[in-house]
Coordinates of C-alpha atoms in Angstrom, one line a residue:
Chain A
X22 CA 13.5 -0.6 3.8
X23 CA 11.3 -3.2 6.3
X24 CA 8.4 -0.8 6.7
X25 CA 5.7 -1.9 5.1
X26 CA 4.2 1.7 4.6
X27 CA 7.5 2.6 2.4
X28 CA 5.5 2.7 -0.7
X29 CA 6.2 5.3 -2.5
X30 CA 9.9 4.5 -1.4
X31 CA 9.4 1.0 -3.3
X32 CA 7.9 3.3 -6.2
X33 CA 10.9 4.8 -6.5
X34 CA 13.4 2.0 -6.3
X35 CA 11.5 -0.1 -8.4
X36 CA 10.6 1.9 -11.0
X37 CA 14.3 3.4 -11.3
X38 CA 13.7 7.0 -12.6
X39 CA 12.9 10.0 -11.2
X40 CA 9.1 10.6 -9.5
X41 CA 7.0 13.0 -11.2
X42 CA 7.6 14.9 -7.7
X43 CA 4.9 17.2 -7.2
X44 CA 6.7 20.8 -6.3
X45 CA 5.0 23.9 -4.9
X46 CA 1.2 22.8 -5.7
X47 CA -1.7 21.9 -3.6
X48 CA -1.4 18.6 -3.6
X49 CA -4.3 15.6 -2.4
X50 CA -3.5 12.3 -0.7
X51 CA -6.4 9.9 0.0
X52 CA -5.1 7.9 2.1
X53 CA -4.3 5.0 4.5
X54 CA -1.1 6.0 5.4
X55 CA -0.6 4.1 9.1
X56 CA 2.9 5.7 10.3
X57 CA 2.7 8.5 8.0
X58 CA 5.7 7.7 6.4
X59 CA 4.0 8.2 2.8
X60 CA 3.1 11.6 3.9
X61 CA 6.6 12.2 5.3
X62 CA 8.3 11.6 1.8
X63 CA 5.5 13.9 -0.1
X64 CA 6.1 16.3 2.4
X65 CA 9.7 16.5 1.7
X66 CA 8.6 17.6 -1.8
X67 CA 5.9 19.6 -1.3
X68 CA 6.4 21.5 1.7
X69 CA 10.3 20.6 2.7
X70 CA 11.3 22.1 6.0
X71 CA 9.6 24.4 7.9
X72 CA 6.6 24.6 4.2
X73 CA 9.2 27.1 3.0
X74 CA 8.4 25.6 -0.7
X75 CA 4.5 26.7 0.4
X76 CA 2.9 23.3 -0.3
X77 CA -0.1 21.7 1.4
X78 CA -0.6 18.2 1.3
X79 CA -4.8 17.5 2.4
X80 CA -4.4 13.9 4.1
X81 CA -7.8 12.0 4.7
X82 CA -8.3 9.0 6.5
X83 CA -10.8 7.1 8.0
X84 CA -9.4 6.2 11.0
X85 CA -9.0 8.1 13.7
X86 CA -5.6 6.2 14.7
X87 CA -3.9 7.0 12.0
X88 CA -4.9 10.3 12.0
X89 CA -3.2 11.1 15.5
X90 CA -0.3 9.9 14.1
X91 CA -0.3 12.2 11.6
X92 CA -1.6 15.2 14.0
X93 CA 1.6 14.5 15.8
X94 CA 3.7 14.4 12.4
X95 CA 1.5 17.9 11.4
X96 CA 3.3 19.8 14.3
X97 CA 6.8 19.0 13.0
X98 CA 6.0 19.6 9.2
X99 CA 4.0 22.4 9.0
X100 CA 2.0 22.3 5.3
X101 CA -0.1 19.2 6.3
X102 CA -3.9 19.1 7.0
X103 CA -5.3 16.1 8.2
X104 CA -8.5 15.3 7.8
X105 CA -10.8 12.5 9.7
X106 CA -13.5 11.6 6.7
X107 CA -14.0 8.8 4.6
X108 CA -12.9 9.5 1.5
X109 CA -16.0 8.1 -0.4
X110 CA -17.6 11.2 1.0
X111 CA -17.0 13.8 -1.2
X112 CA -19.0 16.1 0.7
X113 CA -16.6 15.4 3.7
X114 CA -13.2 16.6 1.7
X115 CA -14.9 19.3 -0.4
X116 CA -14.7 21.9 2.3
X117 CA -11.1 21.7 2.3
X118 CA -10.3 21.2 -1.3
X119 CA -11.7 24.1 -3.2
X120 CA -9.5 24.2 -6.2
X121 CA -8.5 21.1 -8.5
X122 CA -4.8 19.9 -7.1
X123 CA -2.3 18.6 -9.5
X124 CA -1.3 15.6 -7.9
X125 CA -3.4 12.7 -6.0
X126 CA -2.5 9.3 -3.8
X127 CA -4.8 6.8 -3.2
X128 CA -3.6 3.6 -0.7
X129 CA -7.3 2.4 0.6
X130 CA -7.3 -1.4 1.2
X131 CA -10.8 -1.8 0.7
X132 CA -13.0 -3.2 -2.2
X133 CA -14.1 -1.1 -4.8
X134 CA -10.2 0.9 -4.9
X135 CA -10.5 2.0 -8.2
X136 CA -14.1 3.0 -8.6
X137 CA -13.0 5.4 -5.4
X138 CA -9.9 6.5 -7.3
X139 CA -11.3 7.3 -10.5
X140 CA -14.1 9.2 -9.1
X141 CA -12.2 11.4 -6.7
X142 CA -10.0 12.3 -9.8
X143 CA -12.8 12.9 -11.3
X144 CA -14.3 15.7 -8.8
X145 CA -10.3 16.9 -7.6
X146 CA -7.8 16.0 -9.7
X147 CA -6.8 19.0 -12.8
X148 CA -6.5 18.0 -16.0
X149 CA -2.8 17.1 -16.6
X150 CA -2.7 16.1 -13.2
X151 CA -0.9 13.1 -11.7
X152 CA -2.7 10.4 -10.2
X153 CA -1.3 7.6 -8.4
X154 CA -2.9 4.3 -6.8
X155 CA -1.7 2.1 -5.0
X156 CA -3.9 -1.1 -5.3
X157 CA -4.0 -4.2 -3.4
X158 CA -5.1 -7.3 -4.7
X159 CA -6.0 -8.9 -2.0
X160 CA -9.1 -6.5 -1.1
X161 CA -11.0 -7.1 -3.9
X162 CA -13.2 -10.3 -4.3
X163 CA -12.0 -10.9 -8.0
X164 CA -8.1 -11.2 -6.6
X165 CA -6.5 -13.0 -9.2
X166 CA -8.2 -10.4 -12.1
X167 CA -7.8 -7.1 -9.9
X168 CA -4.6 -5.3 -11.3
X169 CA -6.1 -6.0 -15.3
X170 CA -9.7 -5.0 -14.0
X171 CA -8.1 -1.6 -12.6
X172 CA -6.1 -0.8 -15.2
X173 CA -8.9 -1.6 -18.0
X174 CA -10.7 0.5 -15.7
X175 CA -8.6 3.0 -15.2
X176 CA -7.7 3.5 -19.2
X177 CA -11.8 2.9 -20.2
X178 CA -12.6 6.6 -17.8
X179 CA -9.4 8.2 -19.5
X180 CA -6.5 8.2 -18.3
X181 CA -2.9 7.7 -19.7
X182 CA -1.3 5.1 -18.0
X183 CA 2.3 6.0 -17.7
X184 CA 3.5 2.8 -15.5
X185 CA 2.4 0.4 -13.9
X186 CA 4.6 -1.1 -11.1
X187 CA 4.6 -4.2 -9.2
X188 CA 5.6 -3.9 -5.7
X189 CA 6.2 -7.6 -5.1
X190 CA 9.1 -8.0 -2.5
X191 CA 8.1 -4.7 -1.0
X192 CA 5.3 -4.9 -0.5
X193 CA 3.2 -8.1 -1.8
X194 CA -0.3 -8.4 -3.7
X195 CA 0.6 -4.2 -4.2
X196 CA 1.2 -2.8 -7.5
X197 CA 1.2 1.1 -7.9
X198 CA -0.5 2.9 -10.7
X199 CA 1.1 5.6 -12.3
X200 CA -1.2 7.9 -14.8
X201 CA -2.0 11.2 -15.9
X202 CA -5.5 12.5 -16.0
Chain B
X28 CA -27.3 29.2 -12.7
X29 CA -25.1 27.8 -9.7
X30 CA -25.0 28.3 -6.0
X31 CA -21.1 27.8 -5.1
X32 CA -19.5 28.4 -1.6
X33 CA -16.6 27.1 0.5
X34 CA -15.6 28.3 3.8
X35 CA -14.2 32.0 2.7
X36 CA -17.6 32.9 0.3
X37 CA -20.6 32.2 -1.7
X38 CA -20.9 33.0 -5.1
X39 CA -23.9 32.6 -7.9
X40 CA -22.7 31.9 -11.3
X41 CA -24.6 31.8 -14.4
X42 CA -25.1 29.2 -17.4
X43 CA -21.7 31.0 -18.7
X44 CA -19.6 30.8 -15.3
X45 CA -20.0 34.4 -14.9
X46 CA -20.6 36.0 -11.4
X47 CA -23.8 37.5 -10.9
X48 CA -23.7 37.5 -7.6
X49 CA -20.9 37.1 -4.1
X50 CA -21.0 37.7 -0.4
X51 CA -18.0 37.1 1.2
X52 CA -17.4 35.9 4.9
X53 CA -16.4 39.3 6.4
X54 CA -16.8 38.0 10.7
X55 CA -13.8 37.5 12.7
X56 CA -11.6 35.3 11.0
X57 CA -10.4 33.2 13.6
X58 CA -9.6 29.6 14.0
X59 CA -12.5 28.3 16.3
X60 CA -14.7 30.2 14.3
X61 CA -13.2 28.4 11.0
X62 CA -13.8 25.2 12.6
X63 CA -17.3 25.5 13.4
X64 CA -17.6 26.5 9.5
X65 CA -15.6 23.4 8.5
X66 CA -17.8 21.1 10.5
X67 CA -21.2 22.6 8.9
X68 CA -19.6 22.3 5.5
X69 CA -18.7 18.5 6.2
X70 CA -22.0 17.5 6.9
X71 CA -23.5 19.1 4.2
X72 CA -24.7 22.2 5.2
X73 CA -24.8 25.9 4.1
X74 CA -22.5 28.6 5.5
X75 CA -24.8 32.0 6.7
X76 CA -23.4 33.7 3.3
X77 CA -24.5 30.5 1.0
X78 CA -27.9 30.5 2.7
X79 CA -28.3 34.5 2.2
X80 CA -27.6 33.9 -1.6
X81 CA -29.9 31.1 -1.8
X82 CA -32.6 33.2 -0.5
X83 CA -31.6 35.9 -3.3
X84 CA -31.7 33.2 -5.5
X85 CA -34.3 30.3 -4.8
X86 CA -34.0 28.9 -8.4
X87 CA -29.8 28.5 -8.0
X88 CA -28.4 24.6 -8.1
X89 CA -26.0 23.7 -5.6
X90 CA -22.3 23.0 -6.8
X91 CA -18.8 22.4 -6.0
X92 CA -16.3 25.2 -6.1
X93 CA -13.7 22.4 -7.8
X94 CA -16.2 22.3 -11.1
X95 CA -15.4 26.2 -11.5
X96 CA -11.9 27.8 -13.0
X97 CA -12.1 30.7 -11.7
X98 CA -12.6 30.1 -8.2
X99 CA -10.4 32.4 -6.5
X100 CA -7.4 30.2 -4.7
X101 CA -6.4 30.2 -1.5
X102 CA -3.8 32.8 -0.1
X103 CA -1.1 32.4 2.2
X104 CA -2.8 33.7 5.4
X105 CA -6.1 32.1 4.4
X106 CA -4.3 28.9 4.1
X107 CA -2.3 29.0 7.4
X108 CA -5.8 29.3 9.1
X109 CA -7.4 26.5 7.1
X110 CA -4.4 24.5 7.6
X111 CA -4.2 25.0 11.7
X112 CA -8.2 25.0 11.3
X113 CA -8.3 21.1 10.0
X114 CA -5.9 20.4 12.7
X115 CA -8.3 21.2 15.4
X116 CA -11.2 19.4 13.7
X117 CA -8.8 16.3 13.2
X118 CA -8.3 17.3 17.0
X119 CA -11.6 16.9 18.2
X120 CA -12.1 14.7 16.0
X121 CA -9.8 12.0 17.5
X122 CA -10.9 13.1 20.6
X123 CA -14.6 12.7 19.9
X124 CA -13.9 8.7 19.2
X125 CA -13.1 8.4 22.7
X126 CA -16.8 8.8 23.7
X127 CA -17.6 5.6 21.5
X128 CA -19.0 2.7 23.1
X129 CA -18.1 0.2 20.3
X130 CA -14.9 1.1 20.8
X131 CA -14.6 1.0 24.6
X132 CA -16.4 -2.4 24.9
X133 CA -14.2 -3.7 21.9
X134 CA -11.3 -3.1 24.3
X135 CA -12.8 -4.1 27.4
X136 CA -14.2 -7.2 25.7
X137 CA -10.4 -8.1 24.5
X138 CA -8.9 -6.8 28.4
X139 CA -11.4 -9.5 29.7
X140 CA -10.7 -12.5 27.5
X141 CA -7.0 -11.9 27.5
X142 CA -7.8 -11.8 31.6
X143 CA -9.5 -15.3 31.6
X144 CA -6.9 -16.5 29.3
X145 CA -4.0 -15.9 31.3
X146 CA -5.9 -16.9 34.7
X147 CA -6.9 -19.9 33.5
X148 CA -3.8 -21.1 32.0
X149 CA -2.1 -20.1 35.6
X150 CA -4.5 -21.9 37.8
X151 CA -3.9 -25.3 35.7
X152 CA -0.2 -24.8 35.4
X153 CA -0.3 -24.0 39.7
X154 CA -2.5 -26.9 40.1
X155 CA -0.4 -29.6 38.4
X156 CA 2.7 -27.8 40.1
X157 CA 1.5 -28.3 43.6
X158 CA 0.4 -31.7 42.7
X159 CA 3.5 -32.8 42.7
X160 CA 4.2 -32.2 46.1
X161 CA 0.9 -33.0 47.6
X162 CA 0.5 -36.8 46.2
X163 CA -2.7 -37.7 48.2
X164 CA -4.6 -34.5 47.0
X165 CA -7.2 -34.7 44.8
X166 CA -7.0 -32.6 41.7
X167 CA -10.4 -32.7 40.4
X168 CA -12.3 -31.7 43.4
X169 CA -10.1 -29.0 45.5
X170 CA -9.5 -27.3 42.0
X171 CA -11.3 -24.5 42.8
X172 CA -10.0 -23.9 46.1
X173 CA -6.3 -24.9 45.5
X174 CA -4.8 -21.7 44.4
X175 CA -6.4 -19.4 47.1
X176 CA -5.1 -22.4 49.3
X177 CA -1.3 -21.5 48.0
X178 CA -1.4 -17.7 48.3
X179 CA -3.0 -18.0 51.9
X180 CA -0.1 -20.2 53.1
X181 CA 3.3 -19.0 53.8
X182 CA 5.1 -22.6 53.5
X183 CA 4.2 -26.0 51.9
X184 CA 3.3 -27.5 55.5
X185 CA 1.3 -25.1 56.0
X186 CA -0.4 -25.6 52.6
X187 CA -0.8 -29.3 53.3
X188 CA -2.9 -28.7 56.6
X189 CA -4.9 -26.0 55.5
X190 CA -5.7 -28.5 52.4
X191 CA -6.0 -31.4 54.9
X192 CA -3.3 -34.0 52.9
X193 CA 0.1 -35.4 53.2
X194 CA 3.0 -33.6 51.5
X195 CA 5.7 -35.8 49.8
X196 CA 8.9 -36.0 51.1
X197 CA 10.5 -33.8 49.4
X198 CA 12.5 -30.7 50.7
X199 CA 11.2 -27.8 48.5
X200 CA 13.2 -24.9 48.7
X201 CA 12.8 -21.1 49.9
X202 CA 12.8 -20.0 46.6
X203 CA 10.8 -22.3 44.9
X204 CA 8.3 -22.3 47.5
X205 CA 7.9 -18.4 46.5
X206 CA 7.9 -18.5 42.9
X207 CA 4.7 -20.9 43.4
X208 CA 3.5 -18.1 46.3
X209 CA 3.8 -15.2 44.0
X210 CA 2.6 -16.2 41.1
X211 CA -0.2 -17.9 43.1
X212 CA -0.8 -14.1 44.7
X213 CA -1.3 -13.2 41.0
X214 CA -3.7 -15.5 40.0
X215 CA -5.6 -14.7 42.8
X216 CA -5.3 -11.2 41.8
X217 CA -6.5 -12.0 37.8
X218 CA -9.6 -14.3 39.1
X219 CA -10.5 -10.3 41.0
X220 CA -9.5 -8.3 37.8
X221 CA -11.6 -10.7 35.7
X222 CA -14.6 -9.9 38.4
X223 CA -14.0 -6.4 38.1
X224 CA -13.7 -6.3 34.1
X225 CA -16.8 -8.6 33.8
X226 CA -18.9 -6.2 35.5
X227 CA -17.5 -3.3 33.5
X228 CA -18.4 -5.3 30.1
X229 CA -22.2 -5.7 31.6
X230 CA -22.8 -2.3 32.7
X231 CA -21.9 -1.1 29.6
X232 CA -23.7 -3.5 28.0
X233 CA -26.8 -3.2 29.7
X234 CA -26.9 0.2 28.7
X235 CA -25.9 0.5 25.4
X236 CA -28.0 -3.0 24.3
X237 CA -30.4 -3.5 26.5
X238 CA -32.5 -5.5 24.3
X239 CA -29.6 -7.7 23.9
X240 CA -28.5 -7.7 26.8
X241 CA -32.4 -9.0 28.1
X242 CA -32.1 -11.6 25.6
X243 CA -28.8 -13.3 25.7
X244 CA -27.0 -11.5 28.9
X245 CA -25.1 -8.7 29.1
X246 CA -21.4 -10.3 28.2
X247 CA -22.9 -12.6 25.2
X248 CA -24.6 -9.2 23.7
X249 CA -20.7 -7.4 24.1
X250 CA -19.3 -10.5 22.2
X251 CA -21.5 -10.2 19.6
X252 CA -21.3 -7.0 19.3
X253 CA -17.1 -6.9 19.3
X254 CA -17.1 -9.3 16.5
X255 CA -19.5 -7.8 14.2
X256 CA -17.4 -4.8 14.6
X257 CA -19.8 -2.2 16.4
X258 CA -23.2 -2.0 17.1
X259 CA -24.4 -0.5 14.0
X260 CA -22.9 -3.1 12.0
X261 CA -24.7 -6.1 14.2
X262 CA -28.3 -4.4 13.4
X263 CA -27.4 -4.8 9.6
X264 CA -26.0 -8.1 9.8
X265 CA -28.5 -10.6 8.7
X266 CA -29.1 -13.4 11.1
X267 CA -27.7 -16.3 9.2
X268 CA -24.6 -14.6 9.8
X269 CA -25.2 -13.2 13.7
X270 CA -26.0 -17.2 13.7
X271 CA -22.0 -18.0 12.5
X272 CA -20.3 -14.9 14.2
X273 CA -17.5 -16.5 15.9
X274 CA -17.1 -19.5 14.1
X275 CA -15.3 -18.3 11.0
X276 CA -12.9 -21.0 10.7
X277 CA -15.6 -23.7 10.6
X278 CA -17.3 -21.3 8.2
X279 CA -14.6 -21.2 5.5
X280 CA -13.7 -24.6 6.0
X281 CA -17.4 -25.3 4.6
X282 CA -16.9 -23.2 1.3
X283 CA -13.0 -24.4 0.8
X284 CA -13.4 -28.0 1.8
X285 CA -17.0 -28.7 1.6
X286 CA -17.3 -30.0 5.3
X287 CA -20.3 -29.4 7.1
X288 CA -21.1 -25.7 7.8
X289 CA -21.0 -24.6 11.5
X290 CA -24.9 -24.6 13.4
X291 CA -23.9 -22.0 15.3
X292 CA -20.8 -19.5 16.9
X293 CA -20.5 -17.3 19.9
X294 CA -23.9 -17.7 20.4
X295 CA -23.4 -21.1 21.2
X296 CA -22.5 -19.8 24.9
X297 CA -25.6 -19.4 25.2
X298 CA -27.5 -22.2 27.9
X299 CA -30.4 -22.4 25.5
X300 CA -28.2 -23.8 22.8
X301 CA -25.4 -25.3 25.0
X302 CA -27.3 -27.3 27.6
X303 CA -29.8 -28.3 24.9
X304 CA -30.2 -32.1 23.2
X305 CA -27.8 -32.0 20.2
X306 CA -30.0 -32.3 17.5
X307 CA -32.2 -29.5 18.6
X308 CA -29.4 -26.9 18.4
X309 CA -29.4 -26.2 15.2
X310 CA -33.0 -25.1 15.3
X311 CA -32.6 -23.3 18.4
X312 CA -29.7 -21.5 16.8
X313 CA -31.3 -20.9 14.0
X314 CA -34.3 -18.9 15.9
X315 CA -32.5 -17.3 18.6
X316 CA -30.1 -15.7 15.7
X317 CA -32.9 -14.0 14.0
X318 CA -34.1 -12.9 17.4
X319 CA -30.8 -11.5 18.2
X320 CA -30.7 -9.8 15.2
X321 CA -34.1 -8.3 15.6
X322 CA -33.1 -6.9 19.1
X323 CA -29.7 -5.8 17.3
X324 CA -31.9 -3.2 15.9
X325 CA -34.0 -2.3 18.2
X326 CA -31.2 -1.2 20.3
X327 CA -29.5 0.4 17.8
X328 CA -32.2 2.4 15.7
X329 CA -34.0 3.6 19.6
X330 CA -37.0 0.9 19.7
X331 CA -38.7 0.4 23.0
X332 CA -35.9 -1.8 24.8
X333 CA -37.2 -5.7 25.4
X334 CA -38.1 -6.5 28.6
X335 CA -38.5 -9.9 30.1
X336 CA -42.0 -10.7 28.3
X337 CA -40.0 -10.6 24.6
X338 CA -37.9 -12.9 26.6
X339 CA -39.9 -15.3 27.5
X340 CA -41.4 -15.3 24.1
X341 CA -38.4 -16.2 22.8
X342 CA -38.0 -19.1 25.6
X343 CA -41.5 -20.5 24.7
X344 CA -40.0 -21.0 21.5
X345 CA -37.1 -22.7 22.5
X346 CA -39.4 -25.0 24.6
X347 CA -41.9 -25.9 21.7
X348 CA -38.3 -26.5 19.5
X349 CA -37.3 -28.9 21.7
X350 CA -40.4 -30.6 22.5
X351 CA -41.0 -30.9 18.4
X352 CA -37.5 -32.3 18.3
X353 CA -37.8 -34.6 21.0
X354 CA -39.8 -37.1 19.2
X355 CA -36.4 -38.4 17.1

């Protein structure tokens, strides 16, 4: 439980109920996922072993180290595509995303999180869908505000917040957005 | 009416999301082919069946295949080949990154200071070691030549003669006497890798900013250029910040604590600043930033690379800064 990159693993501990796992559906993470093991743990819902659930799981990131990392992981659990964009750029996921997906992960460290979040929902996620961010504080400028800012933000462009979960002792200045488009 | 297309089709909707028109990608569907597609369709671009719909239809608007319902999904062999598609783009991708120079000066830049660190930090410790057992030697002047000294000899008397003192009285033993000669040998050995590793930072330097490079030298310009995070990044920078790169701490001391706020950072190295009368540096700083920052772009958005007239423009300036200065 020392990784840092356990989040959704802290999600599930500290939130005490069952994830709204997404089964059998195209499913979106956006992405900074470091070791992959984010993607490992979707994966296990998603695609299990060998994909024989048929899932896909589109990973983006920026950086191309993480992205080897997860082109190694790729060859072991078939059902992921990584992709080497920045996720601002629409343009850059579109070709690989052509239908809405039911279920979307955001873990940027950057500034502007939620402004990202709520507009690739916007263009990806279904209606119904879930969408989960992951949010650290510590990237915006406003840090002692950020986590009310997001979720004013988040409720004002209309979604349902379902939880909201800090991830203090797992993983500080984090707390994880859970809501429904 | 909408122009749509991914990597499979094209389709034209109209105002009521009905088809009026589709042309399907009917070529050999293979994966090398699929990736070429992906790559257009990631910058932006058309597909061959998009652009023959858009000549049927001049008057379409371009749109994403997300906004529309019934865009047909994917099936399962379509999605194997996107799938091991994306991982040859993320492929090349990766591979791709190894061709950029920000990247490989970043490292060489870190290899070299890491280098200098750890010879430095040798010579001293070897210096004072070996002090103790040649008494009469002075420290100050035979620095330089005091470590070469130790790897060329193969004993402490030896040592003593070739450095032309008296050793103490002291029996030093076979196996310290080699622990001091080997790790002698490797600071020998770091003063050549740091050689070798300075050159590699210039050539690449000189060749990716060679405006720079003119203006400040060629290791200066790779420092600069590390710490701003990549070239293109340096050209954007504005040059009351190229001014502080370097000096961070000082920087944030200023806004926390209100001390006073740094004159200048890496670019301090430079002799103009350095070797100049301390009340002048600020000024001179201050100038040669926003030069910097000017040559910054050049190099970066293909200008006519400065030569040493822009140079010595630059060191007039210096000149009448510190001549203006002087007075105080």
């Amino acid at each position: 439980m020392e990784s840092p990159c356990l989040k959704t693993w802290c999600w599930i501990v500290e939130s005490q109920r069952t994830w709204p796992a997404p089964r059998t559906w195209r499913n979106m993470s956006v992405s900074r996922f470091r070791h992959g093991t984010t993607i490992s743990h979707l994966h296990d819902h998603v695609c299990a072993s060998k994909n024989h659930l048929g899932g896909s799981i589109v990973a983006v990131d920026i950086s191309s180290r993480c992205i080897r990392d997860i082109i190694r992981l790729s060859s072991t659990r078939p059902g992921i595509l990584p992709i080497l964009a920045d996720c601002r750029n629409s343009t850059q996921i579109s070709p690989f995303v052509t239908t809405k997906v039911p279920w979307l992960f955001q873990d940027v460290s950057q500034s502007g999180q939620v402004e990202m979040f709520i507009e690739s929902c916007h263009q990806f996620l279904a209606p119904g869908g879930t969408g989960i961010l992951s949010l650290k504080s510590a990237s915006e400028r406003d840090t002692a505000g950020a986590f009310n800012h997001a979720e004013q933000s988040l409720i004002d462009s209309g979604f349902t917040l379902v939880e909201r979960i800090d991830l203090s002792g797992w993983e500080n200045q984090h707390v994880l957005f859970h809501v429904v488009y | 009416m909408q122009l749509v297309w991914d990597w499979r089709l094209a389709r034209v909707y109209d105002d009521d999301e009905r088809i009026i028109d589709e042309c399907i990608w009917d070529g050999v569907q293979s994966t090398s082919a699929l990736v070429e597609r992906l790559s257009l369709l990631m910058e932006g671009r058309m597909t061959p069946e998009a652009r023959t719909l858009a000549d049927r239809f001049p008057d379409a608007k371009t749109s994403q295949p997300v906004s529309f319902d019934s865009w047909p999904e994917l099936d399962a062999s379509s999605s194997a080949l996107l799938q091991e598609a994306s991982l040859k783009l993320a492929e090349r991708g990766v591979a791709e990154t190894a061709a950029d120079p920000d990247r490989r000066l970043e490292y060489l830049s870190r290899a070299l200071d890491e280098a200098r660190v750890s010879q430095n930090s040798l010579e001293s410790n070897l210096v004072e070691w070996v002090g103790l057992f040649l008494p009469t030697l002075n420290l100050d002047e035979h620095r330089p030549s005091i470590v070469s000294a130790i790897a060329a000899s193969s004993n402490l008397q030896e040592l003593s003669e070739l450095l032309e003192v008296k050793s103490a009285d002291v029996d030093v033993g076979t196996k310290e006497w080699s622990g001091l000669h080997s790790l002698a040998e490797s600071a020998v050995d770091l003063t050549t890798i740091v050689g070798k590793l300075e050159d590699s930072v210039s050539e690449l330097s000189l060749a990716y900013l060679p405006s720079l490079s003119a203006l400040i030298g060629p290791l200066l310009a790779a420092k600069l250029c590390t710490t701003a995070h990549g070239r293109a990044r340096l050209a954007r920078l504005p040059a009351s910040t190229i001014q502080i790169l370097g000096a961070e701490k000082a920087f944030f001391m200023h806004l926390r604590q209100g001390t006073n706020p740094p004159k200048h950072g890496h670019i301090f190295q430079h002799h103009w600043i350095s070797r100049s009368p301390k009340w002048t540096r600020g000024p001179i700083a201050r100038m040669l930033a926003s030069k910097v920052a000017i040559a910054a772009r050049v190099d970066h958005f293909g200008g006519e690379p400065w030569t040493s007239k822009q140079v010595a423009e630059v060191e007039k300036k210096v000149g009448e800064i510190r001549a203006r200065r002087s007075r105080r």
